[in-house]
Amino acid sequence: MKLYCLSSDASKPCFVLSFKELLIMLDCGLSAHSVLNFLPLPPVPSTRLASLPNYTPPHVNDPLLEGELKECCGRVFVDSIPEFCPPLDKVVDFSQLDVILISNYTCMMALPFITEETGFKGQVYATEPTLQIGRFYLEELSEWVSSCGSSSGAAKRWKELVHLLPPPLALAARPRAWRRLFSPAALARALSRVRVVGYDERVDIYGALDATAVSSGFCLGSANWVLRSAHEKVAYVSGSSTLTTHPRPINQAALRGADLLVLAALTQTPAHNPDHMLGDLCVHATVTLRAGGSVLCPVYPSGVLYDLLECLSAHLEGAGLAHVPLYVVSPVADSSLAYSNILAEWVSVGKQARVYLPEEPFPHAALVRAGRLKHARSLHDDAFSADFRQPCVVFCGHPSLRFGAAVHLVELWANNPAHAIIFTEPDFPYVEALAPFQPLSMKAFHCPIDTSLNYSQANKLVRELRPRELALPEQYAGGGARPHISADAPTVVVRRGAARSLSVRRRAARATLCGALAARATPRELRAGLRAAPLSAALRVRDARLELVAPPGPAPAPAPRLHWSALDVEALVRALTREGVTEARVEASADGCIVHLPRHDTLVHVERHATHVFCEGRADVRQALRRAIASCLPHI
Amino acid sequence: MPEIKITPLGAGQDVGRSCILLSMGGKNIMLDCGMHMGYNDERRFPDFSYIVPEGPITSQIDCVIISHFHLDHCGALPYMSEMVGYTGPIYMTHPTKAIAPILLEDMRKVAVERKGESNFFTSQMIKDCIKKVTAVTLHQSVMVDNELEIKAYYAGHVLGAAMFWIRVGSQSVVYTGDYNMTPDRHLGAAWIDKCRPDLLISESTYATTIRDSKRCRERDFLKKVHECVEKGGKVLIPVFALGRAQELCILLETYWERMNLKYPVYFALGLTEKANNYYKMFITWTNQKIRKTFVQRNMFDFKHIKPFDKSYIDNPGAMVVFATPGMLHAGLSLNIFKKWAPYEQNMLIMPGFCVQGTVGHKILNGAKKIEFENRQVVEVKMAVEYMSFSAHADAKGIMQLIQYCEPKNVLLVHGEAQKMEFLKDKIEKEFKISCFMPANGETAVINTPTKIPIDVSLRLLKAEAVRYNAQPPDPKRRRVVHGVLCVKDNRLSFLDIDEICDEIGINRHVIRFTSTVRFDDPGSAVKTAEKLKTLLAEKLQGWSITISDGNISVESVLIKVEGDDDNTKSIYVSWTNQDEDLGSYILGLLQSMVQ
């Protein structure tokens, strides 16, 4: 068994596990940090961004670099369509992958990079909410990146000169591997490959393994995967949460006692408690709204958004601000809000109980009916512009502030200190996200809400699960004073591009023995509690499942297959006499003795662990010899 | 041989009161727990005294599985769990768990409050019973205990209807409940993978029907309704609150919209809105089309269909009324029927099956006069139409399901005996598998092949694979493994000889035989060996024969040629004791070749 790591971002993991001649990809996260190096793509042309000065590195005169780089408040940005950092494609041949298992919708964004135009022929498995919400994320991303026009060609020259550029651009990891986002067509093709599974559904992987998605408690439909064969068990824990929020709670029992535990996607903000952050956010929002300012929350179209809507609406109501409108702006806002309310089977028990009344599991449907929550496809929707009033709270993407409606709103509100922007998504450092909008007068708050396991929770979980071996991305391994995962079990550390052998060793395969064949065997006790019998079985292999059946034809008397211990020569001579083979002469030899049967032209070399019969005579003599030897040795 | 035993307590050669006892591998499972709508006495519930003569049945039943919320499948559940006594696990899907208590409560009200029955379960009992239910999702594999596993598949019949696959050890059974193999206006078609169960227990309501195309039936239905209301008639459609009602509502709604009709359409029952809410909430259980479009337009928000009030019964003029219950055995639909039946211009459309003993059943059989308990006699002059909208699989659908899951045996329940007989013949002829149809209280016994799990050593398998792969591919070639069967702690393993020696700590004693054949053949020894190999290959086709450095090996028998050029050669044949058969055969072969 081997584990390959293809992603450098531990919270957007991508592993490949080779086991039983299968290549299994675990998650395909897309690292979007790279987009922070690009200039924002405003949905409406922005004069400020357009008039930023060009940047040329000192002492470089390269006409090809012309116009590729711009400077804003001392930072250099690439003026081009943003690019992403997909999983490494040189380590594993994607066309050889047998299956891709996706744990949750934040870890599947690179799917088209892997399945399209790579010769991929395998299966992709995800839960239904993962597929649907993943589709919202991907479609939103794709619409925003592509709607901003591809007027400017991709800037490439700067990648040759990275070493000459100022940080943080100079520190960009392998910019040459960065890729532009896939086309909507490729996206649709990739999503159509996904096969939907339910929690605790055993998925048969080519007869070799069972894969089961078990609830991980992180978001709607989020799953940890358990791979099981008759003798081995691997647990892949990615994006799990032991906190109580809207999704179904984590199923720990299913992960226990694995031969290998792969741990990924822990919290990205271990220093921030999500509950406190949610409280802070409500307070900041209230203060801003009271002062007549508006609040912008750059968010993804699903996930924590549902909790934000639930908490913030209740909090505003308590603060006497129930009249403040809440807006969700996204190409998929309507679908995302509607969809969340039909996923009764994937939510927590408390929310599920509401369905039995029947009421929607999330309160945002009621907020929409009451007119407090409004959603729009984009900022320039007619209905939305007509209805828009301030102060208000706007939830829109993208959290990186490089594309999407949020770019326009930040541009619009940047100069007014009454407004506030509150960052809740943990994927991007907020200072960097805001860098191209500097100087900025609006208030910026950082309230990251990441419900994934933090280090102490993860350590506790690993202790409870008792894996025989643990595999981690290097970010989570020990080293200095920073928090890390430590376990009693042997730990394998992987980093991007690495392949590590694991200690799981296969010894046996599971088969079924048919009754007729079992009846032929007559096991004898060899030792207390252990019985054995020689057996010849016809092997039938169907769908990689093994069956042992009786070989056709009449059942032969089972021939002894195994003899053991040393041969007593005197007993042999007696036995030979009984068989009618007489005149045996016994001579000592170097490592045993030789029994000579001159009348039958036969020599028997008897050693401690072997008997060699040189038999020139007739077959009946040989049979007599066989019987005689067998009678002197214990056998089955 | 291991057995599977099935005893229907209800639904054996009968429709209604589904309750089937299944026992295999030492586990007893109750499939559905329904009541019979046609009876008002103790016959309406299954005879639980069959399980235990008296007292609670918890100790005898490992789990109860409910396939869907129709009362003939879950109606006796509170009676069994609260009055007879059962505290073990009960499984059903989420929508069934949500909707079943409402229908049970509805039925309880009709029975107790209208008919004044005593000894019936109470509202509290329904609540207590539902608390014992574990909700399952589709395809989730649920381990009831260490040996008993169940898994639900989509059955289509009504919202949340499921088929269940049940496994104990190597034996497995699929119970279909009621299912539907053709998608309708709001539900998808039943689906199951090729799980090859030992037994498929299928419903057979429409065992002999091959229904005409769905579209024709719909057009027919709409035409009849339209004609009737145009003439000023009243149309009564008895339905159950959930299920068929929603489909017919969607149908009428779209027709009224398209034809711009203004005749009032009523849905009688406070449940309507609530029922439609369940459909909205569990939209993942409806069909693809509704799921895709629900964000833009929810199919269950009706514009033309208004709630009904009792005072409307005597309103003049045309109208269409959906009223519960569906078999005209009690409640509002029966009240409306009594008022409207004596008038010719009115029409009754029965969209579903009616069990024996109900008013609906009598009318469908052509009764022109119905006598009620209080000696009231109602003459039936209104037009009566039966339209099979009931979402059951027809004969074609049942055959299709058998094809999907490839069972080794089929058992028919939930149908009428003669019709079952016909289908049984058909199944046995077409699929060459045995088919059973036990009556209530009768036990069917099915023998299944013994399959014992065993761990096979990889060393043994790899050695076999090397030998097998070394030969030219031939899918018919037999693959044989020789080894030692080992029984330890009640677990079987199949090991290589060296492995078993290590396992028990013994030293193997190898017995080898070598014989010499003399052969006059001038030329080098290597040449002679080549010659022998060719000869052997002719005689021993299908065996792996290799040659290296003048040594020939046939499987594990070694042949070595020695001797100077131009001289007699000695051919040594050597084999171990367990290869005696092959060894002596080759020796004989060589000896005959020399002569």
PDB file of C-alpha atoms in Angstrom, chain A residues 2-6 14-18 23 91-92 494-495 498-500:
ATOM      1  CA  LYS A   2       1.278   3.419  -0.972  1.00  0.00           C
ATOM      2  CA  LEU A   3       0.090   6.968  -0.408  1.00  0.00           C
ATOM      3  CA  TYR A   4       0.793   9.844  -2.814  1.00  0.00           C
ATOM      4  CA  CYS A   5       0.146  13.468  -1.940  1.00  0.00           C
ATOM      5  CA  LEU A   6      -0.692  15.803  -4.835  1.00  0.00           C
ATOM      6  CA  CYS A  14      -5.635  15.480  -2.831  1.00  0.00           C
ATOM      7  CA  PHE A  15      -4.206  12.035  -2.096  1.00  0.00           C
ATOM      8  CA  VAL A  16      -3.882   8.884  -4.120  1.00  0.00           C
ATOM      9  CA  LEU A  17      -3.852   5.542  -2.369  1.00  0.00           C
ATOM     10  CA  SER A  18      -2.620   2.466  -4.194  1.00  0.00           C
ATOM     11  CA  LEU A  23      -5.506   3.581  -7.576  1.00  0.00           C
ATOM     12  CA  VAL A  91       3.182  11.904 -10.024  1.00  0.00           C
ATOM     13  CA  VAL A  92       0.154   9.782 -10.863  1.00  0.00           C
ATOM     14  CA  VAL A 494       3.569  13.300   3.302  1.00  0.00           C
ATOM     15  CA  ARG A 495       4.060  16.462   1.343  1.00  0.00           C
ATOM     16  CA  ALA A 498       5.755  12.608  -2.186  1.00  0.00           C
ATOM     17  CA  ALA A 499       4.925   8.905  -2.229  1.00  0.00           C
ATOM     18  CA  ARG A 500       5.174   6.885   0.960  1.00  0.00           C
TER      19      ARG A 500
END
